[in-house]
Coordinates of C-alpha atoms and ligand atoms in Angstrom, one line a residue:
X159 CA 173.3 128.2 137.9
X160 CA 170.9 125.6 137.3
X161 CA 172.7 122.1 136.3
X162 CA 172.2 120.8 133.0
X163 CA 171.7 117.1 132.5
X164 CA 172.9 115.1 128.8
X165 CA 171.8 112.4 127.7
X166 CA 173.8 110.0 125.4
X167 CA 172.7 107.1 123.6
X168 CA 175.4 104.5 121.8
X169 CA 175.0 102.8 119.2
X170 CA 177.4 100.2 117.5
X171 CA 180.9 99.2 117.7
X172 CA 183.4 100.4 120.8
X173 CA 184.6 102.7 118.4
X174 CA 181.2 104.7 119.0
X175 CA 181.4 103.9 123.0
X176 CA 184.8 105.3 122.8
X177 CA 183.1 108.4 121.1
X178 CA 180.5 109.0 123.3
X179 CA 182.8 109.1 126.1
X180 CA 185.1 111.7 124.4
X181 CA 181.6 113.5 123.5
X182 CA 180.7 113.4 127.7
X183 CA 183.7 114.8 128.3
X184 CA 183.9 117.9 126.1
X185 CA 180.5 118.7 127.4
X186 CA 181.3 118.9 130.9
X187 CA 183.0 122.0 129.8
X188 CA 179.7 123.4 128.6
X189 CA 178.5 122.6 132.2
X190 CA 176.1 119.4 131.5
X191 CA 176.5 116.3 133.7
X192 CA 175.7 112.6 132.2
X193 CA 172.3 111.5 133.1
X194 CA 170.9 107.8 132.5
X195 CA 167.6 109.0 132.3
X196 CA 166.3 110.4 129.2
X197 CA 162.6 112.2 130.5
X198 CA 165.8 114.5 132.7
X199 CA 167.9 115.5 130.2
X200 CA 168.2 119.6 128.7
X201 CA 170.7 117.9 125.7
X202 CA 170.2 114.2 124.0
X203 CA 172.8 113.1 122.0
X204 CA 172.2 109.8 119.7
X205 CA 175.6 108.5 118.2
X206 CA 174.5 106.6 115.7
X207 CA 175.8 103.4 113.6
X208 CA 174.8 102.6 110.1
X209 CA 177.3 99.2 109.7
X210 CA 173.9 97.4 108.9
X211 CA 170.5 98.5 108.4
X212 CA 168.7 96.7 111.4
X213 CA 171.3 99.6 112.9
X214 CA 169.9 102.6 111.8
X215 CA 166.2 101.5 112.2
X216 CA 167.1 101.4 115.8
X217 CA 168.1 105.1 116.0
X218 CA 164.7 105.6 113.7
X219 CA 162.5 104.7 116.3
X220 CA 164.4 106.2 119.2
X221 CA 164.6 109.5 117.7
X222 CA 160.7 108.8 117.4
X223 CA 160.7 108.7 120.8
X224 CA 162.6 111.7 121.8
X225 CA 160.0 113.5 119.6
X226 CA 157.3 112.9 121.8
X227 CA 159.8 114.4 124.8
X228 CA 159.9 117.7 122.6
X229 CA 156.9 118.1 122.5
X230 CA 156.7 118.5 126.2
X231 CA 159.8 120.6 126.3
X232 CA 160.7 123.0 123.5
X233 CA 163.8 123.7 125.0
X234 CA 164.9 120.4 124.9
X235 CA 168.4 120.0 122.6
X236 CA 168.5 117.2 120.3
X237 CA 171.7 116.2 118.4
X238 CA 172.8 113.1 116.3
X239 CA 176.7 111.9 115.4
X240 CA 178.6 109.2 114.6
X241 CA 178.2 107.2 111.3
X242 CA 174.4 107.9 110.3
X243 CA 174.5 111.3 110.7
X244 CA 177.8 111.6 108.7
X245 CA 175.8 109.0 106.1
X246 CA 172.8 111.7 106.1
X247 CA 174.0 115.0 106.7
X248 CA 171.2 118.1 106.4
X249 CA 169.2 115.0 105.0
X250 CA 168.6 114.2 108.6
X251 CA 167.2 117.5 109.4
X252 CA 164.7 116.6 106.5
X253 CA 163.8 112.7 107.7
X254 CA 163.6 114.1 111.5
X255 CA 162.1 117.2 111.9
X256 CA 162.9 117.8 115.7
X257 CA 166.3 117.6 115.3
X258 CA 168.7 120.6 116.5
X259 CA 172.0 119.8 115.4
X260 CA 174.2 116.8 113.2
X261 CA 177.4 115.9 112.7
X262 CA 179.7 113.8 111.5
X263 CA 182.8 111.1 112.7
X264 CA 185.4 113.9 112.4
X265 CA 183.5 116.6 113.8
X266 CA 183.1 115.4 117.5
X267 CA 185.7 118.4 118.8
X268 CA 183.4 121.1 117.8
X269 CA 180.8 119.6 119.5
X270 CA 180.8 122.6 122.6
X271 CA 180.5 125.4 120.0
X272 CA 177.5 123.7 118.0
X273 CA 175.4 123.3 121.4
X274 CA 176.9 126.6 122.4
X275 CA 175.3 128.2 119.2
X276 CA 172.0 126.2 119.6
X277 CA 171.5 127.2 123.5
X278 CA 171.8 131.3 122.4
X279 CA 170.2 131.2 119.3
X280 CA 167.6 128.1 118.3
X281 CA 169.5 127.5 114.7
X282 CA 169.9 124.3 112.8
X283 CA 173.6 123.0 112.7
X284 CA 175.0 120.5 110.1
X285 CA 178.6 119.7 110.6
X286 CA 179.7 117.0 108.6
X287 CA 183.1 118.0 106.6
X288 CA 185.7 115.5 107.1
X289 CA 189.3 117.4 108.3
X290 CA 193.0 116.2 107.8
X291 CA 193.5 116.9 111.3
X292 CA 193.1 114.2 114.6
X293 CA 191.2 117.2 116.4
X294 CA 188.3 114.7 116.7
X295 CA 190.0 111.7 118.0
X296 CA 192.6 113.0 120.3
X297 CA 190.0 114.3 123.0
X298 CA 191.3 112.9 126.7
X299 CA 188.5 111.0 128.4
X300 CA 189.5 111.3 132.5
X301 CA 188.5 108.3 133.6
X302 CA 185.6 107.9 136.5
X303 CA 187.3 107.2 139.7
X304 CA 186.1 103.5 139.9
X305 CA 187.4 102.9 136.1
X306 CA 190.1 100.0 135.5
X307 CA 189.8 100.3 132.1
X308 CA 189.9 102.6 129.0
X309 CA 189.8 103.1 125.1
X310 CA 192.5 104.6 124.0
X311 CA 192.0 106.2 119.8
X312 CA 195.6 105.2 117.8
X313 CA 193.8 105.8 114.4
X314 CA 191.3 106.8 112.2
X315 CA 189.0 105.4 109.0
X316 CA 189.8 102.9 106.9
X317 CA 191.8 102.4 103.3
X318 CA 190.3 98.6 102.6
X319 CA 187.1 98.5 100.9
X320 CA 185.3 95.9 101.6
X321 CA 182.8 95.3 99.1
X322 CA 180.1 95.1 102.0
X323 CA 181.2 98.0 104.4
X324 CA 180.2 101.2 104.8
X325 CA 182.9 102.7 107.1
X326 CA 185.8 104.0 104.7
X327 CA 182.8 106.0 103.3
X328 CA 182.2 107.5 106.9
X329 CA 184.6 107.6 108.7
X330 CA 187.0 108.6 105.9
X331 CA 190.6 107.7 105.0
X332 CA 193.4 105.9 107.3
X333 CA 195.5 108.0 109.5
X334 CA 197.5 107.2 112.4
X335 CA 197.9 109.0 115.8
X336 CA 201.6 110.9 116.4
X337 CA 202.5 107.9 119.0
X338 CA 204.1 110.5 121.3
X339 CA 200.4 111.5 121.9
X340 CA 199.4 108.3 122.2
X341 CA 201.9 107.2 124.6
X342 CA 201.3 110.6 126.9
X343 CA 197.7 109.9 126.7
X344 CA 198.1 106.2 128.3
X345 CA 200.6 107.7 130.9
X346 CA 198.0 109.8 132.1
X347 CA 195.4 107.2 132.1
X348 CA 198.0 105.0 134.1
X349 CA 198.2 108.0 136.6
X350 CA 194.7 108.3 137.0
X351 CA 194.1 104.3 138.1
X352 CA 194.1 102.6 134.5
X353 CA 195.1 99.5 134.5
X354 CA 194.2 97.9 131.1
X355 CA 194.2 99.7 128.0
X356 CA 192.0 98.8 124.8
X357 CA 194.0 100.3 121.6
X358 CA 190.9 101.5 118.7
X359 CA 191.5 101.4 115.0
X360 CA 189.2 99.9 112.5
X361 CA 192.6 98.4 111.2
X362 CA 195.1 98.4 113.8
X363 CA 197.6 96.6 112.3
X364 CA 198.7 99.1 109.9
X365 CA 199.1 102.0 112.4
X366 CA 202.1 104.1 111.2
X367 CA 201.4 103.6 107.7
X368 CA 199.8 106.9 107.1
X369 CA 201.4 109.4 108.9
X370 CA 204.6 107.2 109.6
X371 CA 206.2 108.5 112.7
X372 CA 209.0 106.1 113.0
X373 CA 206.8 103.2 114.9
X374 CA 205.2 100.5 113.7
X375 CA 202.1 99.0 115.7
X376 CA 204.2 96.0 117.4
X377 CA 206.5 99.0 118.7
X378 CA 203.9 101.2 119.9
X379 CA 202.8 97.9 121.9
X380 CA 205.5 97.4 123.6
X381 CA 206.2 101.2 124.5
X382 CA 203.0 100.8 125.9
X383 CA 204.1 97.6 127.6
X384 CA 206.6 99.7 130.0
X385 CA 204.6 102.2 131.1
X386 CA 204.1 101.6 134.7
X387 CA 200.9 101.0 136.3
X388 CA 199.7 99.5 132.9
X389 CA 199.1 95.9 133.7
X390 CA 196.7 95.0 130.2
X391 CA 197.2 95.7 126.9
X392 CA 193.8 95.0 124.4
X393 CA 193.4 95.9 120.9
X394 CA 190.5 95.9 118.2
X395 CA 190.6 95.7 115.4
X396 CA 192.8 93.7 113.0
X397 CA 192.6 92.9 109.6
X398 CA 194.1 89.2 108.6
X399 CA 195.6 90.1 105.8
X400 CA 197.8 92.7 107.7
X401 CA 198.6 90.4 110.8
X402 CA 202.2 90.5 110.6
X403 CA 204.9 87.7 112.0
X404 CA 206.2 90.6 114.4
X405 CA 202.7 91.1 115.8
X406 CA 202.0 87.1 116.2
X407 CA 205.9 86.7 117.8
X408 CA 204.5 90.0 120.5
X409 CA 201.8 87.6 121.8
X410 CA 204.2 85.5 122.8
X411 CA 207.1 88.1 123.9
X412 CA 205.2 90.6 125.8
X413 CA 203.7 89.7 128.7
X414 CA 201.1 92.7 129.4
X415 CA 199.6 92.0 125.7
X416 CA 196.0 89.9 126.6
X417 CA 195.7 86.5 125.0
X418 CA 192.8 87.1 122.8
X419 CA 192.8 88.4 119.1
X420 CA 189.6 89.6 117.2
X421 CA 190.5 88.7 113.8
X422 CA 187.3 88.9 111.5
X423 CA 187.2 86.0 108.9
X424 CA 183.9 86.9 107.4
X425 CA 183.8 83.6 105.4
X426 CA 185.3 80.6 104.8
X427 CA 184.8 80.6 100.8
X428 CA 187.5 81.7 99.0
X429 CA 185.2 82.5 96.1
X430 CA 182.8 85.1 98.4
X431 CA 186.3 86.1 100.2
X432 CA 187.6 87.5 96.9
X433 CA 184.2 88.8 96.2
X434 CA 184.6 90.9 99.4
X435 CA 187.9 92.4 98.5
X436 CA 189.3 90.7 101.8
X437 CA 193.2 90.0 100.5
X438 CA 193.6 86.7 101.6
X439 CA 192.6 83.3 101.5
X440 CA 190.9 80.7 104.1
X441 CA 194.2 79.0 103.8
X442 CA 196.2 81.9 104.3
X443 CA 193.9 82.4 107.4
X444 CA 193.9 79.3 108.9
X445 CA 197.9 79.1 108.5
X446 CA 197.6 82.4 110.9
X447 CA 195.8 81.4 113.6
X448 CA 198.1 78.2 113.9
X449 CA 201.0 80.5 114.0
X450 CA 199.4 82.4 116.8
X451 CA 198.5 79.2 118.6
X452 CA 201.4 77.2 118.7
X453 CA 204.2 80.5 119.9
X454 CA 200.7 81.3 122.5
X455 CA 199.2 78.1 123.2
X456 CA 195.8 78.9 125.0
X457 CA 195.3 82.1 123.4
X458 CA 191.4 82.8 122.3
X459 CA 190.1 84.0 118.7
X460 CA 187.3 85.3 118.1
X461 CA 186.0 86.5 114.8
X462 CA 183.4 87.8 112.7
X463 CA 181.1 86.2 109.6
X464 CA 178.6 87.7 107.4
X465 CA 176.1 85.1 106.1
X466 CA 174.0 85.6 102.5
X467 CA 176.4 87.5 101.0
X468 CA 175.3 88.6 97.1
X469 CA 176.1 85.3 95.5
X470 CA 176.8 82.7 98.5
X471 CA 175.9 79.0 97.7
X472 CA 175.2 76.5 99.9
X473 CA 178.3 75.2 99.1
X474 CA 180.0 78.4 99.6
X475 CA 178.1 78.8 103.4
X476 CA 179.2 74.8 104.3
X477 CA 182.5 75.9 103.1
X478 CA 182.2 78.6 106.3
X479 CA 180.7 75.7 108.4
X480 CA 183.6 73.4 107.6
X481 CA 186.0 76.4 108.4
X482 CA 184.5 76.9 111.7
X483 CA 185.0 72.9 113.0
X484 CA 188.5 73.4 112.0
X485 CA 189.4 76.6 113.7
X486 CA 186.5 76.3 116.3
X487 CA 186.6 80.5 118.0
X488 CA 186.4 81.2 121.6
X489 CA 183.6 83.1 120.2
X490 CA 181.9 84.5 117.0
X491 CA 179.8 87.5 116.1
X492 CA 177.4 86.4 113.0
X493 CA 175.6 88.5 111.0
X494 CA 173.1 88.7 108.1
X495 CA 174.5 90.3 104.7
X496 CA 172.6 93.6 104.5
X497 CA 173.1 95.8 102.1
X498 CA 174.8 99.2 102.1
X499 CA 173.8 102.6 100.0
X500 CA 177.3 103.5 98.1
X501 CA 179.2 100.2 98.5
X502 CA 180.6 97.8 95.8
X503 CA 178.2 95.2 97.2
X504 CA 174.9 97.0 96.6
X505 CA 176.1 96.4 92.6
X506 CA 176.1 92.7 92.8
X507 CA 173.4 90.2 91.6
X508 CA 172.3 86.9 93.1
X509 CA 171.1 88.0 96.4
X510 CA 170.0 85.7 99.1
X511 CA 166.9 85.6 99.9
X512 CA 165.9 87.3 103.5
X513 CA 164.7 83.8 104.8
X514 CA 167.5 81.7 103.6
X515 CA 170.2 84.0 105.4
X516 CA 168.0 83.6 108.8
X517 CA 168.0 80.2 108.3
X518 CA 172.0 80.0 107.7
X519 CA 172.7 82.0 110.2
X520 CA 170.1 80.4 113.4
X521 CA 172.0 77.2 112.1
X522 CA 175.4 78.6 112.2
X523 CA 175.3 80.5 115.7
X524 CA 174.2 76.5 117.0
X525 CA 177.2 75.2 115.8
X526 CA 179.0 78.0 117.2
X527 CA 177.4 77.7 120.6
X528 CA 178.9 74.3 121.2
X529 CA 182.2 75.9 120.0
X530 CA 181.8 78.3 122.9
X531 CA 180.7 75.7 125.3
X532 CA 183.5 73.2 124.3
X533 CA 186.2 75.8 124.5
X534 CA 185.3 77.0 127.8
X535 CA 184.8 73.2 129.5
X536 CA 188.2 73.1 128.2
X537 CA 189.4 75.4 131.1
X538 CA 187.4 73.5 133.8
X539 CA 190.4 72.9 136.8
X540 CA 192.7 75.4 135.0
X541 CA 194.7 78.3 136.7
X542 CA 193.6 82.0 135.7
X543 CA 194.5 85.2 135.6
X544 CA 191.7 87.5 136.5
X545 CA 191.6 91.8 136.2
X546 CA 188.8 92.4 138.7
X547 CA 186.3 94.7 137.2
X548 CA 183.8 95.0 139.8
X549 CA 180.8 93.4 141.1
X550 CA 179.2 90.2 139.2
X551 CA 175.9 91.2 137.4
X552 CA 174.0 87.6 138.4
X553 CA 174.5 87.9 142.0
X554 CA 175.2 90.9 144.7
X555 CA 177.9 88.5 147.1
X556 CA 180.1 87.4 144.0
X557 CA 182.9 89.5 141.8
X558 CA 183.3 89.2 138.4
X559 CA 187.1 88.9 136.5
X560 CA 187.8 88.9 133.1
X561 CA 190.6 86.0 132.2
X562 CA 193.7 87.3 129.5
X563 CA 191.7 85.4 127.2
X564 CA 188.9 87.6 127.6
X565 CA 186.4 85.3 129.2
X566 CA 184.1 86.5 132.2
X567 CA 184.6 84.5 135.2
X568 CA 182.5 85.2 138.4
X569 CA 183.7 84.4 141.5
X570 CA 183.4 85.5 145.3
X571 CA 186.4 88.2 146.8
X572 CA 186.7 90.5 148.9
X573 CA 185.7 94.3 147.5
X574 CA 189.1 95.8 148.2
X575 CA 190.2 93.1 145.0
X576 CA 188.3 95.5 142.7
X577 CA 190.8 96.8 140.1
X578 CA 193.9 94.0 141.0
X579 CA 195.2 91.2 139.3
X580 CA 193.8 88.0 141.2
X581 CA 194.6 84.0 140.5
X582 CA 191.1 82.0 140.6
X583 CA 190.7 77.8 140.1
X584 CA 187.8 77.4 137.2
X585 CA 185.3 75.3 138.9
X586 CA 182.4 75.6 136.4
X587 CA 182.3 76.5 132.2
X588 CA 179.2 77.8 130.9
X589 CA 178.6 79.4 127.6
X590 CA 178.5 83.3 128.5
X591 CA 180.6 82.7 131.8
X592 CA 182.8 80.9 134.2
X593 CA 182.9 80.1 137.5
X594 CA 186.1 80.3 140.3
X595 CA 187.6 79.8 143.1
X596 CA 190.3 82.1 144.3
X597 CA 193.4 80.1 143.9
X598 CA 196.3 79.7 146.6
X599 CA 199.5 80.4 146.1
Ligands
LIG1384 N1 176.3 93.5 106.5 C1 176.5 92.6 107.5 N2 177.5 92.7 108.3 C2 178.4 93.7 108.1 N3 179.5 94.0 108.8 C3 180.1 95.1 108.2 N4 179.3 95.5 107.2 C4 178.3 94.6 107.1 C5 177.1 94.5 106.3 N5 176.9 95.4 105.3 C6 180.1 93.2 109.9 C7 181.5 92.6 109.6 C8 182.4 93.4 110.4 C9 181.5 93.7 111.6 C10 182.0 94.9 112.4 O1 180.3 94.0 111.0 O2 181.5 91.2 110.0 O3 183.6 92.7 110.8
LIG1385 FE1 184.9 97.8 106.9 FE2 186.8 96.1 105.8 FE3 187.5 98.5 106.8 FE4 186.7 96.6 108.5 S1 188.5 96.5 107.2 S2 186.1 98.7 108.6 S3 185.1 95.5 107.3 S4 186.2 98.2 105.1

């Protein structure tokens, strides 16, 4: 039989990464292989994000380009998931003419009958319906036998509203994995050369709410914590309202949980804070992350900010500034306000003009940059923990590490460290990276 190459494109968040992987993997079934080049492929899957709108044009004018493939090969599949298709549905089919199949967030299991279909009998296929069951998330990913790491899916959707966000609509209600699964899923990953677990939700903190199953997220962290062969637990991503005491106290109490935290601020004005739907104040905020610091001194935050939210000041946007000096993150992701079809946003006056949010935000990502800098200079001499990943991307003789803290450090080992925990000296802080030396004992 003649092998079948896929293609898959990501777009977005690690949710989506996660996805694709899951969508790879029920594919293999249907006999296709992954391929990183796109002129090879029989099957091209796009999985698609439509979080902002600079988002979505991407996946415009990639889908542009698989058209032009099509034309070359009419037997070429094309198919398009994850949250624009679930956004568009047959309207897809109507914007994009040479598409063969979409489907939605929780439709990613029936992915092997849909191409199945298309390969016998050239039919359109919309599947977009959302379903009460997990089917779509509890797909096991066996990991490559080089991996370290892996995603592991402990819930689904979202129940917070955020005026500005798009992903309750798609990616439907909050419900939490059986933990049972999750736990047999990470002993398998663990058998299979795992070493560091990320854990997906778009809320993780309130796993077990929905779908209580007698564990609570902390809980599920440290079951996870003594499975052996596990030597790295990550999670993303936590909402600050929901950060709970228990949570902050495991940082400090369980030693396999990574000294980082993503905890997405998205302002530092109360007023626009409230206007987002976000449940807690900058005060509230602030008061966390010195919890978290002073029981796990050294651990890194990083966070997220929109700027130009409908009805940000000047005052509003220093108020962020001034927030920023006084937490100063490891690291931040900025973005532009951009508006969403459906969301409680859309409906609000007094939006910021396209130039004034480049301008906020070119001036915001400086600031931020000497954050970065200073916080990394900061761990010039120090000792570090380092989870090998593999070779350094800047240069062929050196490895690269990522600290606890989530910082890349490249250094130069020996191959067979690939995959172990090693100590390094920090010799050298940049702003992307550091530098080390392995440490003696
Ligand atoms: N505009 C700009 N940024 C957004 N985000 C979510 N929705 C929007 C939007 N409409 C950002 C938030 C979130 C991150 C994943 O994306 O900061 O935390
Ligand atoms: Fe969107 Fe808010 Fe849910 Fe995050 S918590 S996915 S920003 S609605």
């Amino acid at each position: 039989m003649k092998n079948k190459y896929l293609y898959i494109q990501t777009f977005g968040c690690q949710m989506n990464v996660h996805d694709s992987e899951q969508m790879a993997a029920l594919l293999s079934g249907n006999g296709y292989k992954l391929t990183d080049n796109m002129k090879m492929a029989d099957l091209i899957i796009l999985n698609t994000c439509s979080i902002r709108e600079k988002a979505a044009q991407k996946v415009y004018s990639q889908l542009g380009r698989i058209g032009k493939l099509k034309e070359q090969n009419r037997e070429l599949i094309i198919g398009v998931g994850g949250c624009l298709a679930q956004q568009l549905g047959t309207k897809f089919h109507k914007k994009v003419g040479h598409l063969d199949f979409v489907f939605g967030t929780h439709n990613i299991h029936l992915l092997p009958q849909m191409v199945l279909a298309i390969e016998k009998k050239r039919k359109k296929i919309t599947e977009i319906d959302f379903h009460k069951s997990l089917n779509s998330i509890g797909v096991y990913v066996p990991p490559p036998a080089d991996a370290i790491s892996a995603f592991v899916t402990i819930m689904q959707g979202c129940n917070n509203f955020c005026a500005y966000c798009v992903v309750p609509y798609l990616r439907g209600r909050e419900i939490s994995r059986p933990s049972d699964d999750i736990i047999e899923e990470v002993k398998k990953l663990a058998g299979n050369g795992i070493r560091e677990v990320t854990l997906l939700g778009q809320n993780v903190n309130s796993y077990g709410k929905i779908f209580d199953n007698g564990l609570n997220f902390t809980s599920l962290i440290k079951r996870i914590g003594k499975i052996s062969g596990i030597e790295r637990i990550r999670f993303t991503t936590s909402h600050p309202r929901d950060l709970s005491v228990e949570l902050i106290n495991c940082f400090a109490e369980e030693e396999k949980l990574c000294k980082h935290i993503h905890l997405p601020v998205q302002s530092g004005s109360n007023r626009i804070l409230e206007l987002m739907n976000r449940g807690y104040t900058v005060e509230d905020y602030i008061k966390k992350i010195d919890h978290l610091r002073k029981l796990t001194p050294g651990i890194s935050i990083t966070s997220d900010v929109i700027v130009g939210f409908p009805g940000e000041t000047q005052k509003d946007y220093q108020e962020t500034i001034d927030m920023m000096g006084k937490i100063r993150f490891d690291s931040l992701f900025s973005f532009k306000y951009s508006e969403r079809e459906g969301t409680a946003a859309q409906k609000l006056k007094e939006k910021v003009e396209e130039g004034e949010k480049l301008r906020r935000l070119e001036q915001l990502q400086i600031l931020q940059d000497q954050h970065t800098l200073e916080k990394n200079t900061s761990l010039e001499g120090s000792r570090q923990e380092l989870l090998v990943e593999g070779k350094s991307r800047n240069s062929e003789s050196d490895l690269m590490g990522r600290t606890s803290s989530w910082k890349i450090v490249n250094f130069k080992g020996e191959l067979d460290m690939i995959g172990k925990l090693v100590d390094v000296k920090i010799s050298k802080a940049y702003l992307h990276s550091l530098r080390g030396k392995i440490a003696n004992n």
